[in-house]
mmCIF file of C-alpha atoms and ligand atoms in Angstrom:
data_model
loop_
_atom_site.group_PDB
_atom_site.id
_atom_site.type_symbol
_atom_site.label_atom_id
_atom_site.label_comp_id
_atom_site.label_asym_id
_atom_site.label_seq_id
_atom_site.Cartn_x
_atom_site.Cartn_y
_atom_site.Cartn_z
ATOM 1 C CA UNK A 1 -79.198 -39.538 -5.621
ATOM 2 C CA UNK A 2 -76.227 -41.779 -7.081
ATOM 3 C CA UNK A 3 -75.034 -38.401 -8.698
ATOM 4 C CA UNK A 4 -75.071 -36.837 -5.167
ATOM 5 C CA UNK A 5 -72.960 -39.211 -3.313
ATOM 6 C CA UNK A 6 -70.197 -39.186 -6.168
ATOM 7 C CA UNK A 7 -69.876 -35.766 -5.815
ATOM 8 C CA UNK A 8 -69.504 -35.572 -2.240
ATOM 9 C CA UNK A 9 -66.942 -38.550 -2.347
ATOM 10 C CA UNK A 10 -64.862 -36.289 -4.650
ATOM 11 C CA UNK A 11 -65.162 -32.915 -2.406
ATOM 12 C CA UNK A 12 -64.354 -35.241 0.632
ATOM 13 C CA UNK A 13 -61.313 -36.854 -1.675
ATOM 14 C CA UNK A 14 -60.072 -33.530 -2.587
ATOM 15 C CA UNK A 15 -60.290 -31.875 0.689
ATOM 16 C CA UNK A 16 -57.758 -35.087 2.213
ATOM 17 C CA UNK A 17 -55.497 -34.483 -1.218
ATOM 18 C CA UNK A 18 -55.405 -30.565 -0.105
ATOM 19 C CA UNK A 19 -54.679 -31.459 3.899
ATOM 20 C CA UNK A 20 -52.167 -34.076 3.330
ATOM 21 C CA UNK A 21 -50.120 -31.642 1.139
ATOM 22 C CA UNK A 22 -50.393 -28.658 3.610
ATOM 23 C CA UNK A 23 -49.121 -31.098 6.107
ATOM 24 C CA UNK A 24 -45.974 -32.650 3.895
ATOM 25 C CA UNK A 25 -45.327 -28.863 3.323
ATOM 26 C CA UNK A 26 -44.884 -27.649 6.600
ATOM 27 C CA UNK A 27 -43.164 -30.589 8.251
ATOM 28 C CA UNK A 28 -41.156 -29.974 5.523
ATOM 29 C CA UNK A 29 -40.295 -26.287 6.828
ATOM 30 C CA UNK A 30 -39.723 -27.612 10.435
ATOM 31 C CA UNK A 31 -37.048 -29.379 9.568
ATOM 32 C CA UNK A 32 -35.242 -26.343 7.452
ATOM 33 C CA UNK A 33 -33.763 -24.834 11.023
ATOM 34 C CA UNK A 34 -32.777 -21.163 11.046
ATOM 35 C CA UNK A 35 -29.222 -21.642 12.656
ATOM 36 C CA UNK A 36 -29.021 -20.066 16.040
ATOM 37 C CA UNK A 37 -25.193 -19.311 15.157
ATOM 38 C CA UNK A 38 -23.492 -17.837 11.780
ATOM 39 C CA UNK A 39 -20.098 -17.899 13.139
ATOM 40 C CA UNK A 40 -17.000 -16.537 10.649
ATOM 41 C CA UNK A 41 -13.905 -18.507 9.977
ATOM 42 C CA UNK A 42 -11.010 -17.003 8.784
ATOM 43 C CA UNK A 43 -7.961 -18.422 6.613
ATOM 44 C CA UNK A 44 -5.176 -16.465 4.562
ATOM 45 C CA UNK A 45 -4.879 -19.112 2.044
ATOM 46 C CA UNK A 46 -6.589 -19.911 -1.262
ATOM 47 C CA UNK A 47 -9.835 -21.166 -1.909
ATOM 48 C CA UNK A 48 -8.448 -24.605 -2.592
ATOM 49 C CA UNK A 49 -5.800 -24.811 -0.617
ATOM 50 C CA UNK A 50 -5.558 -27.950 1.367
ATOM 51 C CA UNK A 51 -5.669 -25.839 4.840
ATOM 52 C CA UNK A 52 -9.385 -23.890 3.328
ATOM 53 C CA UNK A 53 -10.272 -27.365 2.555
ATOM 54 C CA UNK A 54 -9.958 -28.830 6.027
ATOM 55 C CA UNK A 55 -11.945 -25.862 7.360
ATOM 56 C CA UNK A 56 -14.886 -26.488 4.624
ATOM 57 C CA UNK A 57 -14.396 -29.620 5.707
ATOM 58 C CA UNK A 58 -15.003 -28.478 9.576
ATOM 59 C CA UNK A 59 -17.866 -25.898 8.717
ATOM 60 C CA UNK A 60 -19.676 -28.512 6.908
ATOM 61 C CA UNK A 61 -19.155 -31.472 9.901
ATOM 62 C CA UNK A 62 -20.256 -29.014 12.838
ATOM 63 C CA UNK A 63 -23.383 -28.068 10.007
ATOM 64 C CA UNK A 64 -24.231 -31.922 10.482
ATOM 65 C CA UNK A 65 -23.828 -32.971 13.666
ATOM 66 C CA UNK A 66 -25.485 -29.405 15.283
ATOM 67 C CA UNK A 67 -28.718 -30.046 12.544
ATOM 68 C CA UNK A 68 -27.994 -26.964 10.916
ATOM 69 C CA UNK A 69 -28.151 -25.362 14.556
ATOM 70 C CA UNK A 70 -24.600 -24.093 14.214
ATOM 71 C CA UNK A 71 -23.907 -22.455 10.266
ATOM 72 C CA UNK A 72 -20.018 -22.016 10.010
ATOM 73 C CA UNK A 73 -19.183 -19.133 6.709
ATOM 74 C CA UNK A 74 -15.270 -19.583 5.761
ATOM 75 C CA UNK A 75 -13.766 -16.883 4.816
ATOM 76 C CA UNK A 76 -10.288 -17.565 2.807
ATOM 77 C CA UNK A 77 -7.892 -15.756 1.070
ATOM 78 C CA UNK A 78 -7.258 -13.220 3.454
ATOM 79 C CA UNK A 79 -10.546 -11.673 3.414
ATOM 80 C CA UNK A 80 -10.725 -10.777 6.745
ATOM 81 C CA UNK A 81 -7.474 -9.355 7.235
ATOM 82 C CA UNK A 82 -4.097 -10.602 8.081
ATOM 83 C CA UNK A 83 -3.288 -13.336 10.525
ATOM 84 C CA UNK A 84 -2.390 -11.058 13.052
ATOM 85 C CA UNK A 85 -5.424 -8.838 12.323
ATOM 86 C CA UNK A 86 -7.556 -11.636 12.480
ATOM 87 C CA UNK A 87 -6.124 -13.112 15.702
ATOM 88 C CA UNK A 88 -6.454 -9.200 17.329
ATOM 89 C CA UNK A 89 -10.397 -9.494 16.411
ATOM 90 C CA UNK A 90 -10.497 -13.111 17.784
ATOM 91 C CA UNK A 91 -9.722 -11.986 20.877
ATOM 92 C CA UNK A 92 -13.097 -9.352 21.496
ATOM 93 C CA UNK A 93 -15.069 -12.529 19.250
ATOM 94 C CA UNK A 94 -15.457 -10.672 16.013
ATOM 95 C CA UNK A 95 -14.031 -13.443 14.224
ATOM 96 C CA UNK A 96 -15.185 -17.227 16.067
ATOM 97 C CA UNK A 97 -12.591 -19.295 14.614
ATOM 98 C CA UNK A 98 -9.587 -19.064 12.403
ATOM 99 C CA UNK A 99 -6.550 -21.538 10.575
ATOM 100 C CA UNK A 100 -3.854 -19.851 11.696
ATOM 101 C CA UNK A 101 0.563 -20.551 11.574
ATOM 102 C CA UNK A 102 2.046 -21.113 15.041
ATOM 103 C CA UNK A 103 4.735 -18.209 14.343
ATOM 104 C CA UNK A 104 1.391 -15.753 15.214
ATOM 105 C CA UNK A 105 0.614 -17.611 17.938
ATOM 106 C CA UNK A 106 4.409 -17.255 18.947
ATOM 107 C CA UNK A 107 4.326 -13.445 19.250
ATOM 108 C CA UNK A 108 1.559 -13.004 21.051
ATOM 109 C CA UNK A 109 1.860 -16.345 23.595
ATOM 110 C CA UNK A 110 5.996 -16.885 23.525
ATOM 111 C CA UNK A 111 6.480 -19.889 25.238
ATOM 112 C CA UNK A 112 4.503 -21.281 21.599
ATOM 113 C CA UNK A 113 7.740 -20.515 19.742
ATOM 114 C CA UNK A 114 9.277 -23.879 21.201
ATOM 115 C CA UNK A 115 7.056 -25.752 18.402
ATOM 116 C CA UNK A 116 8.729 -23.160 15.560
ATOM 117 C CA UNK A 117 11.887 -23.622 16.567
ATOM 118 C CA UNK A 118 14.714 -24.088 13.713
ATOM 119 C CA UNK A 119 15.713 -27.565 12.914
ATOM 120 C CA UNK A 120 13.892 -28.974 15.730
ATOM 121 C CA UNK A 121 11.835 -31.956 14.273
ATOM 122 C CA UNK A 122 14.066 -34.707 12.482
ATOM 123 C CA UNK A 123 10.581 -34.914 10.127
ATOM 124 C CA UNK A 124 7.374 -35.076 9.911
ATOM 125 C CA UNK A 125 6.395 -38.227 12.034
ATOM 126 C CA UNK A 126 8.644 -36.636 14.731
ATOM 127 C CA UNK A 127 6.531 -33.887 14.652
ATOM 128 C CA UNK A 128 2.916 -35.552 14.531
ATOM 129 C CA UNK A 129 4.154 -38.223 17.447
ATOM 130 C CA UNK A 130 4.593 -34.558 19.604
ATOM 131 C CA UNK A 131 1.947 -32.502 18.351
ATOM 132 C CA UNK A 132 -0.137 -35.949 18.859
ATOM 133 C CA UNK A 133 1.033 -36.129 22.637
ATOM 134 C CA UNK A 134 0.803 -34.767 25.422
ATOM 135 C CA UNK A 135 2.946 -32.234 24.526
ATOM 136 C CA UNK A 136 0.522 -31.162 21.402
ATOM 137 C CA UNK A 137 -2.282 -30.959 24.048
ATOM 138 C CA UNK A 138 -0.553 -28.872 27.001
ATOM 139 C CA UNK A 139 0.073 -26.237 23.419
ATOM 140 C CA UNK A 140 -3.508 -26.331 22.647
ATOM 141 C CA UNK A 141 -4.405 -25.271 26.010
ATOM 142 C CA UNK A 142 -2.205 -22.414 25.989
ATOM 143 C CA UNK A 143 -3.770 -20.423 23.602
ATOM 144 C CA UNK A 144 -5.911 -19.894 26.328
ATOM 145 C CA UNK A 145 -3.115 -16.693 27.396
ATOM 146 C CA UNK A 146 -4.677 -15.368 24.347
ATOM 147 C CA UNK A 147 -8.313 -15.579 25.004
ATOM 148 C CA UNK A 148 -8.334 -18.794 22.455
ATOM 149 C CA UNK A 149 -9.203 -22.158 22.293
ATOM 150 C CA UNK A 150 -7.035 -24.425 20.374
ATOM 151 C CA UNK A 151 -9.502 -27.114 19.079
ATOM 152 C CA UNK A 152 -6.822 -29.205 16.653
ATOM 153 C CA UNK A 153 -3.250 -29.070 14.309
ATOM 154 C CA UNK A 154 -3.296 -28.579 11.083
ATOM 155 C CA UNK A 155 -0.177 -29.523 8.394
ATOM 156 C CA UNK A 156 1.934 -27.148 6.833
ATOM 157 C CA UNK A 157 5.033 -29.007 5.668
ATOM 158 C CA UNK A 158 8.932 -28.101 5.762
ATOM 159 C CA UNK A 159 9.947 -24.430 5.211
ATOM 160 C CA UNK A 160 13.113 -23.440 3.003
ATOM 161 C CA UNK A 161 14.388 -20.608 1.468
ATOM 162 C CA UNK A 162 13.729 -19.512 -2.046
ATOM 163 C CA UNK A 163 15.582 -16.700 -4.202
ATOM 164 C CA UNK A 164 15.025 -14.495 -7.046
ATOM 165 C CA UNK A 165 18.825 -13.932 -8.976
ATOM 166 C CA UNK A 166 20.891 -15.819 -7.906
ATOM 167 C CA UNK A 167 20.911 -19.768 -6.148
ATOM 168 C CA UNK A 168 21.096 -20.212 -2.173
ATOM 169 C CA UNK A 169 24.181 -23.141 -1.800
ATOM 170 C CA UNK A 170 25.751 -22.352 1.387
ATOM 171 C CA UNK A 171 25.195 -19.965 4.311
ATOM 172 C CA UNK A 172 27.886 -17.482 2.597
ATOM 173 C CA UNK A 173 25.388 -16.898 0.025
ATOM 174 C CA UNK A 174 22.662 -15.839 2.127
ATOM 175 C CA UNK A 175 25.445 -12.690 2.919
ATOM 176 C CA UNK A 176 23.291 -9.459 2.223
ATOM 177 C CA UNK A 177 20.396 -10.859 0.606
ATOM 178 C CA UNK A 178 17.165 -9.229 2.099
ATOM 179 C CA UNK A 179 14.773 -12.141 2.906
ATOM 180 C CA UNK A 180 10.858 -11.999 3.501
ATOM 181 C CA UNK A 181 9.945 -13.262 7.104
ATOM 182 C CA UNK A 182 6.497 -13.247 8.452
ATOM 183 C CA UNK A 183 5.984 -10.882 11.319
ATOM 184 C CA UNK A 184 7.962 -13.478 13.693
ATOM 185 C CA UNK A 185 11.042 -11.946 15.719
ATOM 186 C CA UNK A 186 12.369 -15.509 15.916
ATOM 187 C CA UNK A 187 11.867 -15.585 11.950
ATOM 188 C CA UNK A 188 13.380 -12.661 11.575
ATOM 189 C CA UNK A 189 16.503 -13.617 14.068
ATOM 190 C CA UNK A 190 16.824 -16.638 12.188
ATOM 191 C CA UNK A 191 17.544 -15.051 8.894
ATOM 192 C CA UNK A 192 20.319 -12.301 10.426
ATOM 193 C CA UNK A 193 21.870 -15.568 12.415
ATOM 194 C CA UNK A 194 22.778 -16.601 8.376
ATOM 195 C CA UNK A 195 23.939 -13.196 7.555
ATOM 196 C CA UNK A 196 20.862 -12.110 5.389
ATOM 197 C CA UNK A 197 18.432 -8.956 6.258
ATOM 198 C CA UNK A 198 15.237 -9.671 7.461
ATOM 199 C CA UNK A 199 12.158 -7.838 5.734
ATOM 200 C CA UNK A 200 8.837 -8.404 7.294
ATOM 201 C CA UNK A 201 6.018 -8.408 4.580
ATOM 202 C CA UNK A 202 2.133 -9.755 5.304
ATOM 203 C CA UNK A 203 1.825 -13.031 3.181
ATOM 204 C CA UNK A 204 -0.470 -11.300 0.682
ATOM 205 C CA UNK A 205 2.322 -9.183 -0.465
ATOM 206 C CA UNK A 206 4.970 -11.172 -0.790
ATOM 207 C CA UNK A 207 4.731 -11.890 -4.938
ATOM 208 C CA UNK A 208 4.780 -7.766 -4.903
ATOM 209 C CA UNK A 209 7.871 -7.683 -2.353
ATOM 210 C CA UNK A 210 9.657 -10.504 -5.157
ATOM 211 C CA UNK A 211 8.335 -8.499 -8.226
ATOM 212 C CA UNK A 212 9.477 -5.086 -7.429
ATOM 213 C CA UNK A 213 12.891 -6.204 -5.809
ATOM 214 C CA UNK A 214 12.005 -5.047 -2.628
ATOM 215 C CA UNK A 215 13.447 -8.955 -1.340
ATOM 216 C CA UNK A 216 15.910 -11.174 -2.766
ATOM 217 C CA UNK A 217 14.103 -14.027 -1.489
ATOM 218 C CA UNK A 218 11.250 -15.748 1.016
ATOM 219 C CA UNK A 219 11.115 -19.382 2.765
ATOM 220 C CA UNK A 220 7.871 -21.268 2.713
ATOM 221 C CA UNK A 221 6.404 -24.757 2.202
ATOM 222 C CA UNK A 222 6.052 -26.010 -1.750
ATOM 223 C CA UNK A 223 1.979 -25.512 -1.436
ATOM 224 C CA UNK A 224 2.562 -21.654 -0.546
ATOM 225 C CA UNK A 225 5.754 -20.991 -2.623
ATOM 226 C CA UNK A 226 3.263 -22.410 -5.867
ATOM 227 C CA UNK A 227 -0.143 -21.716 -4.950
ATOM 228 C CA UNK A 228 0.871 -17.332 -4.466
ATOM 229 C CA UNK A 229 2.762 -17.898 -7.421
ATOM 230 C CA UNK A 230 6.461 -17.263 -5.477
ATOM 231 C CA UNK A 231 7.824 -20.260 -8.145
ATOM 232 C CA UNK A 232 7.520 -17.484 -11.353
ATOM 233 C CA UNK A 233 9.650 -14.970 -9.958
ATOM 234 C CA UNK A 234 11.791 -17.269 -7.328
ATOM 235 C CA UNK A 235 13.568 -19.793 -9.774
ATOM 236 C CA UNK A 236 15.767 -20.824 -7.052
ATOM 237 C CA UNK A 237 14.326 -23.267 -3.949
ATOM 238 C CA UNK A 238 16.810 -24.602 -1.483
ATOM 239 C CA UNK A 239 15.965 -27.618 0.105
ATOM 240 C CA UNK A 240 17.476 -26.470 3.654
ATOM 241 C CA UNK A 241 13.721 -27.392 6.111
ATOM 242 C CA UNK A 242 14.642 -25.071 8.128
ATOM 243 C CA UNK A 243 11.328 -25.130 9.901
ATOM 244 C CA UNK A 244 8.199 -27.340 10.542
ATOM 245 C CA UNK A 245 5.576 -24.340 11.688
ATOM 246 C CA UNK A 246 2.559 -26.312 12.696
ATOM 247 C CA UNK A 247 -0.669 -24.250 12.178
ATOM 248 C CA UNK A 248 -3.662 -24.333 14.512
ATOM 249 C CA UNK A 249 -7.315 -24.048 13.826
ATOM 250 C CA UNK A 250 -8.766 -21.656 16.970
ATOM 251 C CA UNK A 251 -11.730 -20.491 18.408
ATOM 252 C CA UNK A 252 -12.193 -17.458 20.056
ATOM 253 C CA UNK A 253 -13.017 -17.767 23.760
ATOM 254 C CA UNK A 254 -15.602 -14.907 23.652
ATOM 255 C CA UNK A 255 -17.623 -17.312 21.042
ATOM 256 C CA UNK A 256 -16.638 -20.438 23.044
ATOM 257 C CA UNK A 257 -18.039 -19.166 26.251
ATOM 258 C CA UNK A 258 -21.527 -18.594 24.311
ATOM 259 C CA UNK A 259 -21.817 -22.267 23.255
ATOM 260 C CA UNK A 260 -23.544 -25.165 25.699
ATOM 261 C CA UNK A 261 -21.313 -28.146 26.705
ATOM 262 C CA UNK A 262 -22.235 -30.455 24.029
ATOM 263 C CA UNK A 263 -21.556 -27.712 21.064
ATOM 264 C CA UNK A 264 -18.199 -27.749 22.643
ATOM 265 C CA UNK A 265 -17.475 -31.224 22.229
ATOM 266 C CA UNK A 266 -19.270 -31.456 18.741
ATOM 267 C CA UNK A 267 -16.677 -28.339 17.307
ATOM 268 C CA UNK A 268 -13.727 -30.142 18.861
ATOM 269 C CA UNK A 269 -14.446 -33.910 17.157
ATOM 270 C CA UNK A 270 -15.284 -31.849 14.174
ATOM 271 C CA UNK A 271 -11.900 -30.011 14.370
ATOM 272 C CA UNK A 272 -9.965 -32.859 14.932
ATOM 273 C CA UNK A 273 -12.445 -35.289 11.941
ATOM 274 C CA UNK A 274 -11.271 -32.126 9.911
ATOM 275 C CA UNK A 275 -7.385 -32.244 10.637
ATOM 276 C CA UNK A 276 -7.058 -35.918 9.964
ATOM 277 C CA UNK A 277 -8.901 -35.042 6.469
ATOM 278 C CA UNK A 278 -6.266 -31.965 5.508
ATOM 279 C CA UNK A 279 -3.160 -33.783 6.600
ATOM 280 C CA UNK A 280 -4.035 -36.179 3.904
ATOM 281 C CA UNK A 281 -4.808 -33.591 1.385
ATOM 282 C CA UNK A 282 -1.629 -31.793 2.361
ATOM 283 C CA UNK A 283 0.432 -34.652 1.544
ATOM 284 C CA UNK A 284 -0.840 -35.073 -2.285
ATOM 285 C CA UNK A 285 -0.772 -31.044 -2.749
ATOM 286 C CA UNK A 286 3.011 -31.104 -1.478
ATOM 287 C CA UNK A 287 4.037 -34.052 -3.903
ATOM 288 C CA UNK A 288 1.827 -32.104 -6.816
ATOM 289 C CA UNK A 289 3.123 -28.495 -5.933
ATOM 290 C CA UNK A 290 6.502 -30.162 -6.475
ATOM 291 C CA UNK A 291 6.437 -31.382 -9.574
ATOM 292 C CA UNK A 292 4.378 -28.035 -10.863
ATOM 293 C CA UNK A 293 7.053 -26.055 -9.729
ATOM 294 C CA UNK A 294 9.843 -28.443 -11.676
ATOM 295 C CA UNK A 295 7.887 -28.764 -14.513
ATOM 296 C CA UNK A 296 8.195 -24.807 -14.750
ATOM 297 C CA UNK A 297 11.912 -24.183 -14.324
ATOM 298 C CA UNK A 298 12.118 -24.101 -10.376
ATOM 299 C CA UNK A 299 15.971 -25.114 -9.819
ATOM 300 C CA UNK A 300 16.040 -27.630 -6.685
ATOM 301 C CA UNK A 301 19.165 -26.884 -4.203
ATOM 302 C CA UNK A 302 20.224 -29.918 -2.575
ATOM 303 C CA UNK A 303 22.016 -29.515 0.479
ATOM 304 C CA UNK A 304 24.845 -31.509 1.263
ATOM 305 C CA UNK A 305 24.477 -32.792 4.796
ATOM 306 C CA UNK A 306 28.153 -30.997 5.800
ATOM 307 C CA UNK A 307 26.153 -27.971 4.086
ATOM 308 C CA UNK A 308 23.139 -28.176 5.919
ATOM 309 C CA UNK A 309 24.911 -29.252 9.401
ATOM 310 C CA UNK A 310 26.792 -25.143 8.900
ATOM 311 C CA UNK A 311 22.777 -24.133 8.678
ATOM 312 C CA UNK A 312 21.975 -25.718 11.860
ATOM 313 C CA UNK A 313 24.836 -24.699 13.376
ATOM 314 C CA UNK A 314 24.457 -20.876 12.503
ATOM 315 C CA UNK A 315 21.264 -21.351 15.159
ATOM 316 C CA UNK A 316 22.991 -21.607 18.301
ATOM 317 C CA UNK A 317 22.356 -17.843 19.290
ATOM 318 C CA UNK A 318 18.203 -17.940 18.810
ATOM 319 C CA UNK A 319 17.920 -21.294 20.017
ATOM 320 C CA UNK A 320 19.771 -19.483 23.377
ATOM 321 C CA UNK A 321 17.584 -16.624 22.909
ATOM 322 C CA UNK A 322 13.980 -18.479 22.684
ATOM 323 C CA UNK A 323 14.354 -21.871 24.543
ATOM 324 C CA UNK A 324 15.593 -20.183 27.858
ATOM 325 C CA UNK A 325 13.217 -21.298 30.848
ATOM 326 C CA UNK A 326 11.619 -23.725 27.805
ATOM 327 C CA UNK A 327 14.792 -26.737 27.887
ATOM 328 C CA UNK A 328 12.916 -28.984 29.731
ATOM 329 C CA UNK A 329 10.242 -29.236 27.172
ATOM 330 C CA UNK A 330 12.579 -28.585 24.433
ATOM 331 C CA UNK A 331 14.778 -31.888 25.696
ATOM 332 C CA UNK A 332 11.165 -33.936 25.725
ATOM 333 C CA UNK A 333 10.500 -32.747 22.271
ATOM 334 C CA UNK A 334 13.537 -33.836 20.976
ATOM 335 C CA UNK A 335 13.342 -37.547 22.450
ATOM 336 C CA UNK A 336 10.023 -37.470 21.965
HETATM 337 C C1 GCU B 401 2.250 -20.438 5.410
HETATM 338 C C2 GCU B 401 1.034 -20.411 6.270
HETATM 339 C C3 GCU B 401 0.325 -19.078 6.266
HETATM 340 C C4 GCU B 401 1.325 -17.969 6.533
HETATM 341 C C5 GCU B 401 2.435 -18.046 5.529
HETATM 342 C C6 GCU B 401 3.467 -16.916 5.635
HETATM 343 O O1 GCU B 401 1.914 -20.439 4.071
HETATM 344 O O2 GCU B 401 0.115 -21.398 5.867
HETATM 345 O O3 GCU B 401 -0.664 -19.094 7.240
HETATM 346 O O4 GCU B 401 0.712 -16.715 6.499
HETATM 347 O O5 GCU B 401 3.069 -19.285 5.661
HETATM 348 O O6 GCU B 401 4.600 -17.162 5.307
HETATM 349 O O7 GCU B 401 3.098 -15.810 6.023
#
């Protein structure tokens, strides 16, 4: 009888072992979601470039705070086509969101070139305290010409110009040197306002453009001119600034218009959480891509500021061409 009960006790023991695992296990599964959204995200950059960073960053807060809900896949290096490519697709949704450089923005929404203009910021705090503003904001909201959403402002340091043979001093030297812009006309006007040709080349092809000869030279921030490798073939890196291109991170309005209210507001904290996190990764990559460059035989051109002064002044004619019905802004920005 004793024998009987035991074994019962042990069925009745084993069963409640059994149960209580079946149940761990699937509350387990409930709470691995199936997201409701795999949205792409584009970037041109390099896997570990501070701008691909920030967007990990962004895919991996909006992850979070959406439980898994909303899956984010970054896409960098240029796998998903150019800038302009990608911002084309953006606009029918077949990209959601992208890191993108204001001078794209520019040619497709004009009144954006304002931001790009040539020696417009004294530095970078002048540029944060406007991008920061109101100013930043109204900018944001006109991507909307565009069918996108500007959710926050990425950094992307001081442009100058770089060359292969021989050293950039003054504007005279620029004199028939072909130069690589980015598919900007106010880039491009920029470089024939110092007496050089222009040669547009996608940013993926400008070490081949240096290599073969095809351009002299290139401008870009230190992050770019190391990370594609510009500094092995470019020696030469003139410390003019010519331009402070702030870069966006954007959502495309088809994608935008699919997500509830509170998505909304969770992808825009998360895209501004994100740009606070890459400014301060931009600012040790800068300082490192510096001294990788020197270390390597980059020769640094100083500009004297008489020098640099004939640079600024060689700008007249685009600043008339681009600021036009813009000078009220323009004025704000500069006493901003
Ligand atoms: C910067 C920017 C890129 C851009 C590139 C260019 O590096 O981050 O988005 O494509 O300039 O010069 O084309």
């Amino acid at each position: 009888m004793k024998k009987k009960w035991v074994i019962i006790s042990f069925v009745l023991f084993a069963v409640s072992v059994i149960l209580a695992l079946v149940t761990i296990l699937s509350s387990k599964q409930k709470t691995e979601k199936v997201p409701e959204f795999v949205l792409l995200y584009a970037d041109n950059q390099a896997e570990n470039y501070p701008t691909t960073l920030g967007d990990v960053q962004f895919a991996n807060l909006v992850y979070k705070k959406t439980d898994g809900r909303i899956k984010i896949d970054v896409k960098y290096g240029a796998e998903l086509g150019s800038e302009a490519d990608v911002i084309n697709q953006m606009k029918y949704g077949g990209i959601a969101f992208a890191r993108v450089s204001c001078t794209q923005l520019a040619e497709r929404i004009p009144e954006m070139n304002v931001l790009n203009l040539p020696y417009l910021y004294d530095d970078s705090e002048h540029m944060w305290r406007v991008l920061e503003g109101e100013i930043g904001d109204d900018f944001l909201n006109k991507t909307s010409d565009y069918n996108l959403v500007g959710l926050s402002w990425y950094d992307a340091g001081a442009r100058s110009f770089y060359s292969t043979e021989k050293p950039i001093t003054c504007v005279g030297d620029m004199n028939g040197m072909n130069i690589r812009v980015q598919e900007s006309s106010m880039m491009a006007d920029m470089v024939t306002a110092l007496g050089a040709k222009p040669v547009e080349v996608v940013f993926s092809d400008v070490y081949a453009a240096l290599e073969k000869g095809v351009v002299d030279g290139a401008e870009n921030n230190w992050p770019s001119y190391v990370s594609m490798n510009h500094y092995k073939l470019a020696k030469y890196y003139t410390l003019d600034e010519h331009m402070r291109v702030p870069e966006m991170q954007v959502c495309s309005e088809v994608v935008w218009n699919m997500l509830d209210e509170s998505d909304q507001k969770i992808i825009k904290e998360c895209a501004k959480e994100s740009a606070v996190y890459e400014r301060r990764v931009w600012n040790d990559r800068e300082r490192k891509s510096v001294e990788n460059a020197v270390n390597n035989g980059t020769e640094v051109i100083k500009l004297t500021p008489e020098e640099k002064k004939k640079f600024r002044d060689a700008m007249s004619g685009v600043y008339e061409k681009y600021c036009g019905e813009y000078m009220d802004t323009i004025n704000k920005i500069i006493e901003y």
